[in-house]
Amino acid sequence: MELADLRTLVSVMEAGSITAAAKELNRVPSGVTTRILQLEEELGVQLFLREKKRLYPTDKAHTLYGYARKILAMMDEAEDRVRGMVPGGKFRIGALESAAAVRLPEVLARLHAGYPQIALELVIGTSRSLYEDMLENRLDAAFVVDMPEDDRLERMDAFAEELVVIAPEGHSPICCPDDIGRKTVLAFQGGCAYRNRLVNWFRAFGREPERIAELASYHAIVGGVIAGMGVGAVPESVLHLCRTEGILSVHPLKHPLCTATTELVWRRGMLSANMTALRQSLHRQDA
């Protein structure tokens, strides 16, 4: 197998079709098809099922795809080192919505200004989904909370966050779960680190949330609280993006579970030029 074969396979898998992959690779579709057929012949396996001009990857294609992503990432890192660690090319960063909205704009703007040759791609997800994306090499770096200990990853502290409960204006102080009572808690979907911390806060008092309503964004949570759907759990920094004065009350929980650190994580041994530039941008923010 040649690296060009692996790049072709990765492009077809991610683009979803020969035509889209050919456009991404700046090649003619027939050339991409020939590469895939030659790869199948060399390996002696069928990588794609072909039905009505559509391709469906087999289990063997998914397996090879995982290895191809790792090999290509290592080759990119090797090229960076040989060329003197010059940042550039595609750089895939994952982040929680709160970090992407509040913490990262300044950092990424500084990174882009210093290294305009980096093509940034930002993916929003929960800590769980971003962790899985890191292990599957779908991301080069991620900003997450409560990432499991994993020897395959390296990490550094990025931001400190405080989890607060928001309620309608005039709500009595919230210091423990009994102060929330049977009200619905508005939170992100399962896999959200802040939601998990809030549930654990309830359990630290021997309680469980009466009901959790899952919403897709912090703006939706804020809007739901304003509409009287219940109380919401959000990082305090998110409130800087919303006009909450006079319509919401904010309740710091003052519990160790409600102080969280957002970490920057990346694959162990994959400290590329782009990763180094991102870390430097973070350090300059702290200066």
PDB file of C-alpha atoms in Angstrom:
ATOM      1  CA  MET A   1       0.000   0.000   0.000  1.00  0.00           C
ATOM      2  CA  GLU A   2       1.083   3.543  -0.717  1.00  0.00           C
ATOM      3  CA  LEU A   3       0.209   6.647   1.257  1.00  0.00           C
ATOM      4  CA  ALA A   4      -1.790   7.871  -1.735  1.00  0.00           C
ATOM      5  CA  ASP A   5      -3.937   4.732  -1.445  1.00  0.00           C
ATOM      6  CA  LEU A   6      -4.617   5.441   2.215  1.00  0.00           C
ATOM      7  CA  ARG A   7      -5.433   9.102   1.554  1.00  0.00           C
ATOM      8  CA  THR A   8      -7.845   8.034  -1.165  1.00  0.00           C
ATOM      9  CA  LEU A   9      -9.554   5.541   1.128  1.00  0.00           C
ATOM     10  CA  VAL A  10      -9.874   8.110   3.927  1.00  0.00           C
ATOM     11  CA  SER A  11     -11.302  10.679   1.533  1.00  0.00           C
ATOM     12  CA  VAL A  12     -13.884   8.254   0.121  1.00  0.00           C
ATOM     13  CA  MET A  13     -14.923   7.147   3.624  1.00  0.00           C
ATOM     14  CA  GLU A  14     -15.309  10.712   4.881  1.00  0.00           C
ATOM     15  CA  ALA A  15     -16.760  12.277   1.736  1.00  0.00           C
ATOM     16  CA  GLY A  16     -19.219   9.437   1.226  1.00  0.00           C
ATOM     17  CA  SER A  17     -18.819   9.021  -2.529  1.00  0.00           C
ATOM     18  CA  ILE A  18     -16.255   8.720  -5.309  1.00  0.00           C
ATOM     19  CA  THR A  19     -17.357  12.018  -6.845  1.00  0.00           C
ATOM     20  CA  ALA A  20     -17.065  13.981  -3.594  1.00  0.00           C
ATOM     21  CA  ALA A  21     -13.714  12.369  -2.799  1.00  0.00           C
ATOM     22  CA  ALA A  22     -12.384  13.183  -6.264  1.00  0.00           C
ATOM     23  CA  LYS A  23     -13.334  16.829  -5.801  1.00  0.00           C
ATOM     24  CA  GLU A  24     -11.624  16.920  -2.392  1.00  0.00           C
ATOM     25  CA  LEU A  25      -8.476  15.265  -3.785  1.00  0.00           C
ATOM     26  CA  ASN A  26      -8.518  17.368  -6.963  1.00  0.00           C
ATOM     27  CA  ARG A  27      -8.598  14.250  -9.112  1.00  0.00           C
ATOM     28  CA  VAL A  28     -10.968  12.759 -11.676  1.00  0.00           C
ATOM     29  CA  PRO A  29     -13.512  10.214 -10.331  1.00  0.00           C
ATOM     30  CA  SER A  30     -12.106   7.450 -12.538  1.00  0.00           C
ATOM     31  CA  GLY A  31      -8.692   7.899 -10.914  1.00  0.00           C
ATOM     32  CA  VAL A  32     -10.195   7.525  -7.442  1.00  0.00           C
ATOM     33  CA  THR A  33     -12.131   4.429  -8.517  1.00  0.00           C
ATOM     34  CA  THR A  34      -8.959   2.887  -9.948  1.00  0.00           C
ATOM     35  CA  ARG A  35      -7.072   3.513  -6.679  1.00  0.00           C
ATOM     36  CA  ILE A  36      -9.791   1.795  -4.652  1.00  0.00           C
ATOM     37  CA  LEU A  37      -9.961  -1.177  -7.028  1.00  0.00           C
ATOM     38  CA  GLN A  38      -6.167  -1.566  -6.969  1.00  0.00           C
ATOM     39  CA  LEU A  39      -6.192  -1.407  -3.173  1.00  0.00           C
ATOM     40  CA  GLU A  40      -8.858  -4.110  -2.997  1.00  0.00           C
ATOM     41  CA  GLU A  41      -6.881  -6.270  -5.410  1.00  0.00           C
ATOM     42  CA  GLU A  42      -3.651  -5.802  -3.475  1.00  0.00           C
ATOM     43  CA  LEU A  43      -5.279  -6.696  -0.155  1.00  0.00           C
ATOM     44  CA  GLY A  44      -7.458  -9.450  -1.598  1.00  0.00           C
ATOM     45  CA  VAL A  45     -10.580  -8.141   0.157  1.00  0.00           C
ATOM     46  CA  GLN A  46     -13.688  -6.187  -0.780  1.00  0.00           C
ATOM     47  CA  LEU A  47     -13.654  -2.759   0.838  1.00  0.00           C
ATOM     48  CA  PHE A  48     -16.903  -1.419  -0.621  1.00  0.00           C
ATOM     49  CA  LEU A  49     -20.222  -2.864  -1.723  1.00  0.00           C
ATOM     50  CA  ARG A  50     -21.423  -1.250  -4.933  1.00  0.00           C
ATOM     51  CA  GLU A  51     -25.161  -0.863  -5.411  1.00  0.00           C
ATOM     52  CA  LYS A  52     -26.812   1.463  -7.918  1.00  0.00           C
ATOM     53  CA  LYS A  53     -23.746   3.691  -8.237  1.00  0.00           C
ATOM     54  CA  ARG A  54     -23.423   4.015  -4.448  1.00  0.00           C
ATOM     55  CA  LEU A  55     -20.660   2.719  -2.214  1.00  0.00           C
ATOM     56  CA  TYR A  56     -21.207   1.066   1.152  1.00  0.00           C
ATOM     57  CA  PRO A  57     -18.043   0.455   3.205  1.00  0.00           C
ATOM     58  CA  THR A  58     -17.542  -3.055   4.549  1.00  0.00           C
ATOM     59  CA  ASP A  59     -16.224  -3.911   8.018  1.00  0.00           C
ATOM     60  CA  LYS A  60     -12.780  -4.321   6.465  1.00  0.00           C
ATOM     61  CA  ALA A  61     -12.963  -0.785   5.070  1.00  0.00           C
ATOM     62  CA  HIS A  62     -13.824   0.588   8.512  1.00  0.00           C
ATOM     63  CA  THR A  63     -10.893  -1.304  10.037  1.00  0.00           C
ATOM     64  CA  LEU A  64      -8.438  -0.096   7.409  1.00  0.00           C
ATOM     65  CA  TYR A  65      -9.836   3.438   7.717  1.00  0.00           C
ATOM     66  CA  GLY A  66      -8.945   3.546  11.421  1.00  0.00           C
ATOM     67  CA  TYR A  67      -5.363   2.493  10.762  1.00  0.00           C
ATOM     68  CA  ALA A  68      -5.071   4.804   7.756  1.00  0.00           C
ATOM     69  CA  ARG A  69      -6.049   7.825   9.857  1.00  0.00           C
ATOM     70  CA  LYS A  70      -3.371   6.966  12.416  1.00  0.00           C
ATOM     71  CA  ILE A  71      -0.693   6.392   9.767  1.00  0.00           C
ATOM     72  CA  LEU A  72      -1.482   9.639   7.950  1.00  0.00           C
ATOM     73  CA  ALA A  73      -1.475  11.583  11.232  1.00  0.00           C
ATOM     74  CA  MET A  74       1.963  10.185  12.046  1.00  0.00           C
ATOM     75  CA  MET A  75       3.217  11.083   8.568  1.00  0.00           C
ATOM     76  CA  ASP A  76       1.927  14.642   8.974  1.00  0.00           C
ATOM     77  CA  GLU A  77       3.714  14.896  12.320  1.00  0.00           C
ATOM     78  CA  ALA A  78       6.936  13.544  10.771  1.00  0.00           C
ATOM     79  CA  GLU A  79       6.747  16.127   7.992  1.00  0.00           C
ATOM     80  CA  ASP A  80       6.223  18.876  10.579  1.00  0.00           C
ATOM     81  CA  ARG A  81       9.359  17.849  12.443  1.00  0.00           C
ATOM     82  CA  VAL A  82      11.496  17.450   9.334  1.00  0.00           C
ATOM     83  CA  ARG A  83      10.380  20.834   8.001  1.00  0.00           C
ATOM     84  CA  GLY A  84      11.145  22.584  11.260  1.00  0.00           C
ATOM     85  CA  MET A  85       7.757  22.397  13.001  1.00  0.00           C
ATOM     86  CA  VAL A  86       6.008  24.934  10.781  1.00  0.00           C
ATOM     87  CA  PRO A  87       2.282  25.150  11.642  1.00  0.00           C
ATOM     88  CA  GLY A  88      -0.103  24.731   8.735  1.00  0.00           C
ATOM     89  CA  GLY A  89      -2.727  22.566   7.077  1.00  0.00           C
ATOM     90  CA  LYS A  90      -5.966  21.194   8.468  1.00  0.00           C
ATOM     91  CA  PHE A  91      -6.295  21.376  12.249  1.00  0.00           C
ATOM     92  CA  ARG A  92      -9.406  19.761  13.750  1.00  0.00           C
ATOM     93  CA  ILE A  93     -10.352  21.059  17.202  1.00  0.00           C
ATOM     94  CA  GLY A  94     -13.266  19.831  19.311  1.00  0.00           C
ATOM     95  CA  ALA A  95     -14.880  21.824  22.118  1.00  0.00           C
ATOM     96  CA  LEU A  96     -17.838  21.999  24.438  1.00  0.00           C
ATOM     97  CA  GLU A  97     -20.405  24.580  23.377  1.00  0.00           C
ATOM     98  CA  SER A  98     -19.615  26.782  26.372  1.00  0.00           C
ATOM     99  CA  ALA A  99     -15.884  26.830  25.601  1.00  0.00           C
ATOM    100  CA  ALA A 100     -16.499  27.438  21.896  1.00  0.00           C
ATOM    101  CA  ALA A 101     -18.825  30.350  22.600  1.00  0.00           C
ATOM    102  CA  VAL A 102     -16.991  32.092  25.428  1.00  0.00           C
ATOM    103  CA  ARG A 103     -13.414  30.935  25.874  1.00  0.00           C
ATOM    104  CA  LEU A 104     -12.120  30.030  22.432  1.00  0.00           C
ATOM    105  CA  PRO A 105     -12.911  32.966  20.118  1.00  0.00           C
ATOM    106  CA  GLU A 106      -9.990  35.018  21.455  1.00  0.00           C
ATOM    107  CA  VAL A 107      -7.625  32.023  21.499  1.00  0.00           C
ATOM    108  CA  LEU A 108      -8.479  30.885  17.972  1.00  0.00           C
ATOM    109  CA  ALA A 109      -8.357  34.441  16.642  1.00  0.00           C
ATOM    110  CA  ARG A 110      -4.850  34.772  18.060  1.00  0.00           C
ATOM    111  CA  LEU A 111      -3.886  31.407  16.562  1.00  0.00           C
ATOM    112  CA  HIS A 112      -5.229  32.398  13.134  1.00  0.00           C
ATOM    113  CA  ALA A 113      -3.524  35.787  13.240  1.00  0.00           C
ATOM    114  CA  GLY A 114      -0.168  34.215  14.049  1.00  0.00           C
ATOM    115  CA  TYR A 115      -0.494  31.237  11.694  1.00  0.00           C
ATOM    116  CA  PRO A 116      -2.955  32.025   8.872  1.00  0.00           C
ATOM    117  CA  GLN A 117      -1.767  28.915   7.013  1.00  0.00           C
ATOM    118  CA  ILE A 118      -3.601  26.741   9.564  1.00  0.00           C
ATOM    119  CA  ALA A 119      -7.033  25.665   8.289  1.00  0.00           C
ATOM    120  CA  LEU A 120      -9.103  25.461  11.478  1.00  0.00           C
ATOM    121  CA  GLU A 121     -12.088  23.127  11.782  1.00  0.00           C
ATOM    122  CA  LEU A 122     -14.150  23.425  14.984  1.00  0.00           C
ATOM    123  CA  VAL A 123     -16.408  20.559  16.101  1.00  0.00           C
ATOM    124  CA  ILE A 124     -18.927  21.062  18.937  1.00  0.00           C
ATOM    125  CA  GLY A 125     -19.884  18.132  21.139  1.00  0.00           C
ATOM    126  CA  THR A 126     -20.226  16.737  24.639  1.00  0.00           C
ATOM    127  CA  SER A 127     -17.212  15.580  26.625  1.00  0.00           C
ATOM    128  CA  ARG A 128     -18.168  11.970  25.869  1.00  0.00           C
ATOM    129  CA  SER A 129     -18.502  12.449  22.106  1.00  0.00           C
ATOM    130  CA  LEU A 130     -15.288  14.489  21.896  1.00  0.00           C
ATOM    131  CA  TYR A 131     -13.407  11.824  23.860  1.00  0.00           C
ATOM    132  CA  GLU A 132     -14.567   9.189  21.382  1.00  0.00           C
ATOM    133  CA  ASP A 133     -13.626  11.429  18.454  1.00  0.00           C
ATOM    134  CA  MET A 134     -10.129  11.843  19.900  1.00  0.00           C
ATOM    135  CA  LEU A 135      -9.612   8.089  20.221  1.00  0.00           C
ATOM    136  CA  GLU A 136     -10.872   7.533  16.674  1.00  0.00           C
ATOM    137  CA  ASN A 137      -8.497  10.229  15.342  1.00  0.00           C
ATOM    138  CA  ARG A 138     -11.368  12.335  14.063  1.00  0.00           C
ATOM    139  CA  LEU A 139      -9.942  15.266  16.046  1.00  0.00           C
ATOM    140  CA  ASP A 140      -6.414  16.584  16.560  1.00  0.00           C
ATOM    141  CA  ALA A 141      -7.222  18.290  19.874  1.00  0.00           C
ATOM    142  CA  ALA A 142     -10.211  18.915  22.123  1.00  0.00           C
ATOM    143  CA  PHE A 143     -11.288  21.177  24.970  1.00  0.00           C
ATOM    144  CA  VAL A 144     -13.212  19.003  27.421  1.00  0.00           C
ATOM    145  CA  VAL A 145     -14.256  18.635  31.043  1.00  0.00           C
ATOM    146  CA  ASP A 146     -13.866  15.424  33.065  1.00  0.00           C
ATOM    147  CA  MET A 147     -12.004  13.488  30.389  1.00  0.00           C
ATOM    148  CA  PRO A 148     -11.305   9.949  31.690  1.00  0.00           C
ATOM    149  CA  GLU A 149      -7.741   9.082  32.601  1.00  0.00           C
ATOM    150  CA  ASP A 150      -6.264   7.521  29.470  1.00  0.00           C
ATOM    151  CA  ASP A 151      -2.591   6.816  28.741  1.00  0.00           C
ATOM    152  CA  ARG A 152      -3.261   7.387  25.044  1.00  0.00           C
ATOM    153  CA  LEU A 153      -3.882  11.078  25.665  1.00  0.00           C
ATOM    154  CA  GLU A 154      -1.917  14.038  26.973  1.00  0.00           C
ATOM    155  CA  ARG A 155      -3.527  17.072  28.572  1.00  0.00           C
ATOM    156  CA  MET A 156      -3.077  20.514  30.050  1.00  0.00           C
ATOM    157  CA  ASP A 157      -5.358  22.827  32.031  1.00  0.00           C
ATOM    158  CA  ALA A 158      -7.018  25.482  29.867  1.00  0.00           C
ATOM    159  CA  PHE A 159      -9.872  27.237  31.707  1.00  0.00           C
ATOM    160  CA  ALA A 160     -11.609  27.175  35.081  1.00  0.00           C
ATOM    161  CA  GLU A 161     -15.412  27.078  35.091  1.00  0.00           C
ATOM    162  CA  GLU A 162     -18.071  27.489  37.786  1.00  0.00           C
ATOM    163  CA  LEU A 163     -21.355  25.605  37.411  1.00  0.00           C
ATOM    164  CA  VAL A 164     -24.377  27.646  38.516  1.00  0.00           C
ATOM    165  CA  VAL A 165     -28.117  27.132  38.610  1.00  0.00           C
ATOM    166  CA  ILE A 166     -30.287  29.753  36.921  1.00  0.00           C
ATOM    167  CA  ALA A 167     -33.900  30.328  37.872  1.00  0.00           C
ATOM    168  CA  PRO A 168     -36.566  32.972  37.217  1.00  0.00           C
ATOM    169  CA  GLU A 169     -35.972  36.355  38.785  1.00  0.00           C
ATOM    170  CA  GLY A 170     -37.096  36.464  42.413  1.00  0.00           C
ATOM    171  CA  HIS A 171     -36.534  32.749  43.048  1.00  0.00           C
ATOM    172  CA  SER A 172     -35.477  32.039  46.630  1.00  0.00           C
ATOM    173  CA  PRO A 173     -31.775  31.199  47.135  1.00  0.00           C
ATOM    174  CA  ILE A 174     -30.686  27.757  45.898  1.00  0.00           C
ATOM    175  CA  CYS A 175     -28.059  26.142  48.127  1.00  0.00           C
ATOM    176  CA  CYS A 176     -29.116  22.485  48.055  1.00  0.00           C
ATOM    177  CA  PRO A 177     -31.427  20.231  45.999  1.00  0.00           C
ATOM    178  CA  ASP A 178     -34.328  20.777  48.401  1.00  0.00           C
ATOM    179  CA  ASP A 179     -34.322  24.422  47.294  1.00  0.00           C
ATOM    180  CA  ILE A 180     -35.086  23.226  43.750  1.00  0.00           C
ATOM    181  CA  GLY A 181     -37.751  20.796  44.898  1.00  0.00           C
ATOM    182  CA  ARG A 182     -39.687  19.099  42.129  1.00  0.00           C
ATOM    183  CA  LYS A 183     -38.879  21.640  39.459  1.00  0.00           C
ATOM    184  CA  THR A 184     -37.639  20.342  36.096  1.00  0.00           C
ATOM    185  CA  VAL A 185     -33.904  20.728  35.535  1.00  0.00           C
ATOM    186  CA  LEU A 186     -32.981  21.953  32.037  1.00  0.00           C
ATOM    187  CA  ALA A 187     -29.661  20.537  30.872  1.00  0.00           C
ATOM    188  CA  PHE A 188     -27.729  19.150  27.935  1.00  0.00           C
ATOM    189  CA  GLN A 189     -28.056  15.606  26.669  1.00  0.00           C
ATOM    190  CA  GLY A 190     -26.343  12.651  28.324  1.00  0.00           C
ATOM    191  CA  GLY A 191     -22.577  12.771  27.978  1.00  0.00           C
ATOM    192  CA  CYS A 192     -22.417  16.405  29.090  1.00  0.00           C
ATOM    193  CA  ALA A 193     -19.884  16.771  31.898  1.00  0.00           C
ATOM    194  CA  TYR A 194     -21.746  19.682  33.507  1.00  0.00           C
ATOM    195  CA  ARG A 195     -24.990  17.715  33.559  1.00  0.00           C
ATOM    196  CA  ASN A 196     -23.164  14.794  35.183  1.00  0.00           C
ATOM    197  CA  ARG A 197     -21.712  17.112  37.813  1.00  0.00           C
ATOM    198  CA  LEU A 198     -25.141  18.546  38.605  1.00  0.00           C
ATOM    199  CA  VAL A 199     -26.627  15.052  39.010  1.00  0.00           C
ATOM    200  CA  ASN A 200     -23.729  14.139  41.291  1.00  0.00           C
ATOM    201  CA  TRP A 201     -24.389  17.347  43.264  1.00  0.00           C
ATOM    202  CA  PHE A 202     -27.953  16.141  43.852  1.00  0.00           C
ATOM    203  CA  ARG A 203     -26.642  12.738  44.926  1.00  0.00           C
ATOM    204  CA  ALA A 204     -24.144  14.300  47.325  1.00  0.00           C
ATOM    205  CA  PHE A 205     -27.251  15.425  49.268  1.00  0.00           C
ATOM    206  CA  GLY A 206     -28.969  12.059  48.896  1.00  0.00           C
ATOM    207  CA  ARG A 207     -31.345  13.338  46.205  1.00  0.00           C
ATOM    208  CA  GLU A 208     -32.100  12.784  42.518  1.00  0.00           C
ATOM    209  CA  PRO A 209     -33.452  15.355  40.038  1.00  0.00           C
ATOM    210  CA  GLU A 210     -37.220  14.997  39.761  1.00  0.00           C
ATOM    211  CA  ARG A 211     -37.012  15.393  35.980  1.00  0.00           C
ATOM    212  CA  ILE A 212     -34.353  16.435  33.464  1.00  0.00           C
ATOM    213  CA  ALA A 213     -35.399  18.052  30.198  1.00  0.00           C
ATOM    214  CA  GLU A 214     -32.717  17.839  27.523  1.00  0.00           C
ATOM    215  CA  LEU A 215     -32.156  20.929  25.395  1.00  0.00           C
ATOM    216  CA  ALA A 216     -29.735  21.409  22.524  1.00  0.00           C
ATOM    217  CA  SER A 217     -27.975  24.644  23.510  1.00  0.00           C
ATOM    218  CA  TYR A 218     -27.305  26.980  26.407  1.00  0.00           C
ATOM    219  CA  HIS A 219     -29.390  29.675  24.749  1.00  0.00           C
ATOM    220  CA  ALA A 220     -32.287  27.183  24.723  1.00  0.00           C
ATOM    221  CA  ILE A 221     -31.714  26.449  28.420  1.00  0.00           C
ATOM    222  CA  VAL A 222     -31.726  30.162  29.272  1.00  0.00           C
ATOM    223  CA  GLY A 223     -34.849  30.664  27.170  1.00  0.00           C
ATOM    224  CA  GLY A 224     -36.556  27.717  28.842  1.00  0.00           C
ATOM    225  CA  VAL A 225     -35.858  29.097  32.302  1.00  0.00           C
ATOM    226  CA  ILE A 226     -37.215  32.504  31.256  1.00  0.00           C
ATOM    227  CA  ALA A 227     -40.334  30.737  29.935  1.00  0.00           C
ATOM    228  CA  GLY A 228     -40.868  29.042  33.290  1.00  0.00           C
ATOM    229  CA  MET A 229     -40.019  25.474  32.241  1.00  0.00           C
ATOM    230  CA  GLY A 230     -37.806  24.949  35.284  1.00  0.00           C
ATOM    231  CA  VAL A 231     -34.299  25.746  36.463  1.00  0.00           C
ATOM    232  CA  GLY A 232     -31.139  25.398  34.367  1.00  0.00           C
ATOM    233  CA  ALA A 233     -27.583  24.246  34.950  1.00  0.00           C
ATOM    234  CA  VAL A 234     -24.950  26.236  33.029  1.00  0.00           C
ATOM    235  CA  PRO A 235     -21.320  27.336  33.322  1.00  0.00           C
ATOM    236  CA  GLU A 236     -21.283  30.822  34.784  1.00  0.00           C
ATOM    237  CA  SER A 237     -19.196  32.135  31.861  1.00  0.00           C
ATOM    238  CA  VAL A 238     -22.062  31.421  29.425  1.00  0.00           C
ATOM    239  CA  LEU A 239     -24.199  34.064  31.105  1.00  0.00           C
ATOM    240  CA  HIS A 240     -21.871  36.760  29.762  1.00  0.00           C
ATOM    241  CA  LEU A 241     -23.399  36.051  26.334  1.00  0.00           C
ATOM    242  CA  CYS A 242     -26.980  36.478  27.529  1.00  0.00           C
ATOM    243  CA  ARG A 243     -28.921  39.451  28.817  1.00  0.00           C
ATOM    244  CA  THR A 244     -30.149  38.016  32.102  1.00  0.00           C
ATOM    245  CA  GLU A 245     -30.430  41.078  34.362  1.00  0.00           C
ATOM    246  CA  GLY A 246     -33.959  41.474  35.677  1.00  0.00           C
ATOM    247  CA  ILE A 247     -35.247  38.218  34.174  1.00  0.00           C
ATOM    248  CA  LEU A 248     -33.071  35.537  35.778  1.00  0.00           C
ATOM    249  CA  SER A 249     -31.538  34.827  39.156  1.00  0.00           C
ATOM    250  CA  VAL A 250     -28.122  33.161  39.323  1.00  0.00           C
ATOM    251  CA  HIS A 251     -27.268  30.742  42.120  1.00  0.00           C
ATOM    252  CA  PRO A 252     -23.616  29.696  42.658  1.00  0.00           C
ATOM    253  CA  LEU A 253     -23.661  26.241  44.236  1.00  0.00           C
ATOM    254  CA  LYS A 254     -20.427  26.599  46.264  1.00  0.00           C
ATOM    255  CA  HIS A 255     -19.642  22.893  46.163  1.00  0.00           C
ATOM    256  CA  PRO A 256     -16.411  21.174  44.973  1.00  0.00           C
ATOM    257  CA  LEU A 257     -18.386  19.348  42.258  1.00  0.00           C
ATOM    258  CA  CYS A 258     -19.388  22.690  40.766  1.00  0.00           C
ATOM    259  CA  THR A 259     -15.857  23.907  40.077  1.00  0.00           C
ATOM    260  CA  ALA A 260     -14.547  22.326  36.874  1.00  0.00           C
ATOM    261  CA  THR A 261     -11.395  22.616  34.783  1.00  0.00           C
ATOM    262  CA  THR A 262     -11.601  22.591  31.009  1.00  0.00           C
ATOM    263  CA  GLU A 263      -8.590  20.691  29.679  1.00  0.00           C
ATOM    264  CA  LEU A 264      -6.913  20.734  26.288  1.00  0.00           C
ATOM    265  CA  VAL A 265      -6.202  17.131  25.278  1.00  0.00           C
ATOM    266  CA  TRP A 266      -4.382  15.562  22.350  1.00  0.00           C
ATOM    267  CA  ARG A 267      -3.014  12.182  21.310  1.00  0.00           C
ATOM    268  CA  ARG A 268       0.118  11.128  23.191  1.00  0.00           C
ATOM    269  CA  GLY A 269       3.163  11.530  20.988  1.00  0.00           C
ATOM    270  CA  MET A 270       1.272  13.769  18.555  1.00  0.00           C
ATOM    271  CA  LEU A 271       2.576  17.166  19.676  1.00  0.00           C
ATOM    272  CA  SER A 272       2.528  18.610  16.166  1.00  0.00           C
ATOM    273  CA  ALA A 273       3.465  22.113  15.100  1.00  0.00           C
ATOM    274  CA  ASN A 274      -0.220  23.035  15.143  1.00  0.00           C
ATOM    275  CA  MET A 275      -0.645  21.707  18.682  1.00  0.00           C
ATOM    276  CA  THR A 276       2.408  23.636  19.826  1.00  0.00           C
ATOM    277  CA  ALA A 277       1.008  26.826  18.279  1.00  0.00           C
ATOM    278  CA  LEU A 278      -2.360  26.274  19.999  1.00  0.00           C
ATOM    279  CA  ARG A 279      -0.706  25.757  23.369  1.00  0.00           C
ATOM    280  CA  GLN A 280       1.301  28.927  22.884  1.00  0.00           C
ATOM    281  CA  SER A 281      -1.904  30.832  22.101  1.00  0.00           C
ATOM    282  CA  LEU A 282      -3.381  29.588  25.373  1.00  0.00           C
ATOM    283  CA  HIS A 283      -0.286  30.616  27.332  1.00  0.00           C
ATOM    284  CA  ARG A 284      -0.385  34.108  25.803  1.00  0.00           C
ATOM    285  CA  GLN A 285      -3.981  34.441  26.976  1.00  0.00           C
ATOM    286  CA  ASP A 286      -2.869  33.702  30.553  1.00  0.00           C
ATOM    287  CA  ALA A 287       0.004  36.198  30.382  1.00  0.00           C
TER     288      ALA A 287
END
